[in-house]
Short mmCIF file of C-alpha atoms in Angstrom, two decimals:
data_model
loop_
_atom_site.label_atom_id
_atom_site.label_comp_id
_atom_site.label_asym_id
_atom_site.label_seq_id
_atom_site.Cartn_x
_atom_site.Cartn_y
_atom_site.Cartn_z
CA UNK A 254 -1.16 10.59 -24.01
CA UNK A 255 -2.66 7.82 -22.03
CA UNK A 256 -6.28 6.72 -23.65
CA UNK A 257 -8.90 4.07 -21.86
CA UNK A 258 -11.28 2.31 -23.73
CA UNK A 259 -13.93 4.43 -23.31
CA UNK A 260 -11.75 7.32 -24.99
CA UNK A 261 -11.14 8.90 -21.85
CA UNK A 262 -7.77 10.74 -22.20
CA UNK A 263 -4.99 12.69 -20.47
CA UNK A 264 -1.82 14.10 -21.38
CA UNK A 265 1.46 13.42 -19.77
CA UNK A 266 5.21 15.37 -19.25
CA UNK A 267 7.93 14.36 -18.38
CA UNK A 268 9.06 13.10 -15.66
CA UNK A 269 6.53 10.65 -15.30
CA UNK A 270 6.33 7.16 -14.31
CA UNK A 271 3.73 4.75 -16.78
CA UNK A 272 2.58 1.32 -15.93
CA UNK A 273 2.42 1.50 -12.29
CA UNK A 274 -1.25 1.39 -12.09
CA UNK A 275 -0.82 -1.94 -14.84
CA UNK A 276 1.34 -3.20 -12.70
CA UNK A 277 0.21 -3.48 -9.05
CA UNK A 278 -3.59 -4.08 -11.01
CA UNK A 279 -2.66 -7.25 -12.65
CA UNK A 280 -3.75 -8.70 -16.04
CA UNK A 281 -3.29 -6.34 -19.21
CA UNK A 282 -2.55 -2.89 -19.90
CA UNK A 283 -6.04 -1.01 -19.35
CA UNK A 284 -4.77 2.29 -21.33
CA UNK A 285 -3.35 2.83 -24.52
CA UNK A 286 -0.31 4.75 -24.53
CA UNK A 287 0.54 7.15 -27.58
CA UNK A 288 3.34 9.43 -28.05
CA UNK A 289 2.30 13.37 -29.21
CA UNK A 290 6.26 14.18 -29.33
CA UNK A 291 9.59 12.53 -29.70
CA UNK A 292 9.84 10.47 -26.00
CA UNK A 293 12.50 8.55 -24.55
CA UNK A 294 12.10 5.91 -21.71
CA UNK A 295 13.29 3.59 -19.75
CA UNK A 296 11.51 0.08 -19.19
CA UNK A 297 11.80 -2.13 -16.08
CA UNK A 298 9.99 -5.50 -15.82
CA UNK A 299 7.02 -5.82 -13.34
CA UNK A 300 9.10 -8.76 -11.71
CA UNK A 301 11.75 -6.49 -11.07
CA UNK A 302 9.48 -3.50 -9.79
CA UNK A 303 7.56 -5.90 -7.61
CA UNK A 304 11.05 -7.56 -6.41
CA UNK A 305 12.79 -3.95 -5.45
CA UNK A 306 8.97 -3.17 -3.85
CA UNK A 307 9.36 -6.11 -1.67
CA UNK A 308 13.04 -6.07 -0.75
CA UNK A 309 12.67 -1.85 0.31
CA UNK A 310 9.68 -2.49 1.91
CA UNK A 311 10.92 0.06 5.16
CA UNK A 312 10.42 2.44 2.02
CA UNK A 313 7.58 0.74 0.14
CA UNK A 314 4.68 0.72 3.01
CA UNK A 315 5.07 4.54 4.22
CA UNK A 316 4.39 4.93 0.38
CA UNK A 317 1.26 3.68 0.36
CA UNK A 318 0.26 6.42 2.77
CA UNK A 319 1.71 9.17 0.22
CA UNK A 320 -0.16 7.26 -2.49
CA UNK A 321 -3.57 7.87 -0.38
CA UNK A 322 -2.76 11.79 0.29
CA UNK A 323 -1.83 12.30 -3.23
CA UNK A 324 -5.75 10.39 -4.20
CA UNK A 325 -7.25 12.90 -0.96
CA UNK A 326 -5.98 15.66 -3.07
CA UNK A 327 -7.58 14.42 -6.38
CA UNK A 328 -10.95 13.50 -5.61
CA UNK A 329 -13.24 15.60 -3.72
CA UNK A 330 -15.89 13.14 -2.63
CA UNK A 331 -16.03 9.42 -1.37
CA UNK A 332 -15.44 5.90 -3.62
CA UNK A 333 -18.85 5.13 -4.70
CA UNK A 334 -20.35 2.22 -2.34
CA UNK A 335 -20.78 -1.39 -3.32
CA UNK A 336 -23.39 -1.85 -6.03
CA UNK A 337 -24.54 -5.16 -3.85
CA UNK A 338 -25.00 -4.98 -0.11
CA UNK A 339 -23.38 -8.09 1.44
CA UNK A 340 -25.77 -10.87 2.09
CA UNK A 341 -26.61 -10.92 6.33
CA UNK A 342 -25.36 -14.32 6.39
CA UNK A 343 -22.33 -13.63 5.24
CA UNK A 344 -21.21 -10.76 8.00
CA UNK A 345 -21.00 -11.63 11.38
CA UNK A 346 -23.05 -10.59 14.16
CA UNK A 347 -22.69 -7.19 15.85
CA UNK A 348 -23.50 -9.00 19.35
CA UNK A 349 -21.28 -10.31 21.47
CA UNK A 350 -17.50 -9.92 22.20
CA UNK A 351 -15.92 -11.07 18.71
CA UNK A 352 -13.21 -13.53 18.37
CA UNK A 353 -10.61 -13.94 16.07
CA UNK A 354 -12.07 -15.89 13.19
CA UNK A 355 -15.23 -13.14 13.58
CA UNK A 356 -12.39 -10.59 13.28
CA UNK A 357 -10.69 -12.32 10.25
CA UNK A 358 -14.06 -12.48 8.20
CA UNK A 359 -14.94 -9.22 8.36
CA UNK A 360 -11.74 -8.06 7.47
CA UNK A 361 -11.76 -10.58 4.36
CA UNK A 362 -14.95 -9.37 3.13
CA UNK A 363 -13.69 -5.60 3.01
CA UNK A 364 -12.46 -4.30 -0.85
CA UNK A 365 -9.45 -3.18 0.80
CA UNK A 366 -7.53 -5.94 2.50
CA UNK A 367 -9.64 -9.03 0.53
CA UNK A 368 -6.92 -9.87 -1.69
CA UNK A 369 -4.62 -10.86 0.98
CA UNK A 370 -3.97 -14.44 1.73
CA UNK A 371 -5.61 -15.72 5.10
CA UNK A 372 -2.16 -16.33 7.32
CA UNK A 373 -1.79 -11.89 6.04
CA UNK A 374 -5.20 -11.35 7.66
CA UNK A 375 -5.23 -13.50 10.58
CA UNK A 376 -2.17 -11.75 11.99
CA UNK A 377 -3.85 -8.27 11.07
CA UNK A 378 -7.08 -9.25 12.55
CA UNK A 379 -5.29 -10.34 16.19
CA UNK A 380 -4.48 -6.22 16.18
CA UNK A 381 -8.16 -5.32 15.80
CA UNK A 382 -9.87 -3.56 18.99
CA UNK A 383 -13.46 -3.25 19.17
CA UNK A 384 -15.03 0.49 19.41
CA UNK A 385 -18.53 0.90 20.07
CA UNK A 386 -20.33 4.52 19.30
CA UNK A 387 -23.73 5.07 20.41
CA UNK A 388 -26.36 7.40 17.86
CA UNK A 389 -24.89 10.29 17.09
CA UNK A 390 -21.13 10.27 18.56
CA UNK A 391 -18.44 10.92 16.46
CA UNK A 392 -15.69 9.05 15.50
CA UNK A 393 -13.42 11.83 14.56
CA UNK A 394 -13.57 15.24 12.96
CA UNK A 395 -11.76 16.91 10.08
CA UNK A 396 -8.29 17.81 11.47
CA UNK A 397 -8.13 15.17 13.79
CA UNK A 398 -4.79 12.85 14.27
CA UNK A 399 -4.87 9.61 11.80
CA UNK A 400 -3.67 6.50 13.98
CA UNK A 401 -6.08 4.08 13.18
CA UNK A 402 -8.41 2.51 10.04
CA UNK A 403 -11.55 1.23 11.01
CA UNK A 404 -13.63 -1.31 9.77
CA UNK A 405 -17.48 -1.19 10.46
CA UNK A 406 -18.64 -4.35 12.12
CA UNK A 407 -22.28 -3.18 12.56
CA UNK A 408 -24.50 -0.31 12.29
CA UNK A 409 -24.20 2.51 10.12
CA UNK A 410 -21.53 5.39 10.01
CA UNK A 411 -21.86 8.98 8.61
CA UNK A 412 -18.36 10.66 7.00
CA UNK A 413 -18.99 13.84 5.63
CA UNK A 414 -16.18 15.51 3.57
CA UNK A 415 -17.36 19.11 2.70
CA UNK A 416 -20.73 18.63 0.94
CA UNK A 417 -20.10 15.08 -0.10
CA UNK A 418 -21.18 12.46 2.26
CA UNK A 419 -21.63 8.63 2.32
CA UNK A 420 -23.06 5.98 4.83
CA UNK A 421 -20.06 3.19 5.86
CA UNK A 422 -21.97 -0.18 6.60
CA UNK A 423 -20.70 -3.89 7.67
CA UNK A 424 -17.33 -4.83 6.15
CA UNK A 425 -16.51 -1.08 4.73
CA UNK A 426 -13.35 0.42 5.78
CA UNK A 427 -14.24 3.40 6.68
CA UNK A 428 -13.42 6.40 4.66
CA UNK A 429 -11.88 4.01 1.88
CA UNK A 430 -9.09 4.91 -0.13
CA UNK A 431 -9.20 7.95 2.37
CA UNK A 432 -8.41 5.96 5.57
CA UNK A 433 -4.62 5.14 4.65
CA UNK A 434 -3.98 8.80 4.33
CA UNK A 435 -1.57 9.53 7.37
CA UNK A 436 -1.87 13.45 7.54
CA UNK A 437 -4.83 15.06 9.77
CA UNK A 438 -8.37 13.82 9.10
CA UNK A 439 -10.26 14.97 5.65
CA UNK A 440 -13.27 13.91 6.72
CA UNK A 441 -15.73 13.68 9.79
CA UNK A 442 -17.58 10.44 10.91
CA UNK A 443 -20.11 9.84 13.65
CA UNK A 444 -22.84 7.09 13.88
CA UNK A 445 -26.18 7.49 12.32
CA UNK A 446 -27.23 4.53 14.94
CA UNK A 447 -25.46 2.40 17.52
CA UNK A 448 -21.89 1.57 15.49
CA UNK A 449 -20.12 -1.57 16.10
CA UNK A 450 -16.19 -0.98 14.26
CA UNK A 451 -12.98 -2.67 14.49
CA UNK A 452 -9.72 -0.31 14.99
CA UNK A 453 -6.31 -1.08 13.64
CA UNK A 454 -3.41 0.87 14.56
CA UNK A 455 -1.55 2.17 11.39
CA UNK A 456 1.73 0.77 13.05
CA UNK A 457 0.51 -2.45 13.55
CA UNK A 458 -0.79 -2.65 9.82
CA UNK A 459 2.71 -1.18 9.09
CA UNK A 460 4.20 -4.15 11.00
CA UNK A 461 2.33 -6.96 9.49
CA UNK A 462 2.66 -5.60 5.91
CA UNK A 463 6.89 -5.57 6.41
CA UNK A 464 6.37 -9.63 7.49
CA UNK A 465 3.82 -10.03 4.67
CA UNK A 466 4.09 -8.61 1.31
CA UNK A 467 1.12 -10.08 -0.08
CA UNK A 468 -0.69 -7.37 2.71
CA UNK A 469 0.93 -4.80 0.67
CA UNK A 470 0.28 -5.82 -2.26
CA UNK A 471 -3.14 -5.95 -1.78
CA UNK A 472 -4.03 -2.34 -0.07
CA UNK A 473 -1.81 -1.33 -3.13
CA UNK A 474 -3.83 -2.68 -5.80
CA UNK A 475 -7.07 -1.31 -4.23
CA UNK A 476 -5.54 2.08 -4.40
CA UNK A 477 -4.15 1.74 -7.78
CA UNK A 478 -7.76 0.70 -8.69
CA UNK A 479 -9.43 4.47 -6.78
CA UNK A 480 -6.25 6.44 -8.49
CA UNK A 481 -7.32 4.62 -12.19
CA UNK A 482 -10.92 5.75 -11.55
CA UNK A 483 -10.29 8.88 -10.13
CA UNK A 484 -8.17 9.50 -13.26
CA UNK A 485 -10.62 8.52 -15.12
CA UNK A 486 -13.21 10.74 -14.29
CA UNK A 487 -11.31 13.38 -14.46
CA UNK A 488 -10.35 13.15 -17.97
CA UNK A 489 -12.47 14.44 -20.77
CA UNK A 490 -13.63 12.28 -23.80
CA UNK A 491 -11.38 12.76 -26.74
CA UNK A 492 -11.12 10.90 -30.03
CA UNK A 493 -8.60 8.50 -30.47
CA UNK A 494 -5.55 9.32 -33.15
CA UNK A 495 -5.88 7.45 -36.55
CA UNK A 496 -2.10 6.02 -36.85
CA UNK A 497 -0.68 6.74 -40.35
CA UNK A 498 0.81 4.04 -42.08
CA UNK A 499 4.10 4.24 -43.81
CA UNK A 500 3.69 3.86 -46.96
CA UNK A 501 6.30 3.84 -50.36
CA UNK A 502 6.82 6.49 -53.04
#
């Protein structure tokens, strides 16, 4: 049984695979783990999971798009948005043809790619194409082919996923942990106002990521983050179990 701190659990069978989430997070374990039968494992360091990650990485970046279907089919509605809006200053302006270092901040500012280092980003952002959508258009619609990820420059987009819906502003990728998902669309978009956005081809993020692992790294620790919280709220409150010490007759 896996346990957060808030008491959140949820039980797990074999087969499973524990830690992953630890490990492409960073920093300490964030769940308790406690066994409710006899179990038997086997342990591999995070060195050596990060090294096979980075030496299979024809294997390791289509993964990432299975990793986003498999948190499509867990949560029905959108990653909340940022509790702080970005200050003005710190986004560039939507006016204008942008150039590289315009296309490099934005991307940096996103939740998604901002762990990267800056040579990662730079050679992501010189893929970026500008799209412009007037009021109203749409982007795409549910069932539509996924080839690109998009990253609002300016304006303010609409996605709409059954009866959940969210507004995408400056510096969101949009659709979040939703955008890396590779099958048909889950969810329309279309401007609420004229829409500034950035597209990058999935093979050209593919591409970068297999020259630079720290890319990788990155858009997988923001979706180990969204499968941890989805997880989270899924479980139900339960108490923790009061270990029994051994004790001498």
């Amino acid at each position: 049984e896996l346990e957060d701190e808030t008491c959140n659990a949820m039980t797990v069978e074999s087969p499973a695979v524990l830690g992953v989430l630890d490990a492409s997070l960073g920093g300490p374990h964030r769940r308790s783990a406690y066994a409710l039968t006899d179990v038997r494992v086997y342990t591999i360091a995070v060195s050596d999971w990060t090294d096979l990650a980075e030496e299979n990485l024809h294997e390791s970046v289509p993964m990432l798009a299975s990793n986003a279907s498999g948190l499509v089919d867990m949560g029905a509605g959108f990653a909340p948005a940022d509790d702080a809006p970005l200050r003005p200053t710190l986004v560039p302006p939507p006016g204008g043809t942008p150039g590289l270092f315009e296309r490099l901040m934005l991307i940096r500012l996103t939740r998604v790619f901002g762990d990267a280092n800056i040579q990662s980003l730079i050679s992501l952002a010189r893929h970026a194409t500008d799209v412009s959508l007037a009021p109203g258009e749409v982007l795409f619609t549910v069932g539509d082919a996924t080839r690109d990820i998009y990253i609002v420059r300016g304006g303010q987009l609409l996605a709409e996923r059954g009866p959940h819906a969210r507004h995408f502003m400056a510096a969101s990728v949009v659709g979040d942990y939703m955008a890396f998902d590779d099958r048909p669309r889950a969810f329309s978009a279309r401007a609420d106002n004229a829409v500034q956005l950035f597209a990058i081809p999935f093979d050209d993020l593919y591409d970068v990521m297999e020259d630079r692992f720290d890319l990788w790294r990155a858009v997988a620790r923001y979706l180990a983050g969204e499968r941890l919280r989805l997880q989270t709220e899924a479980s139900s409150p339960r108490s923790r179990p009061v270990p029994v010490a051994n004790t001498a007759d």
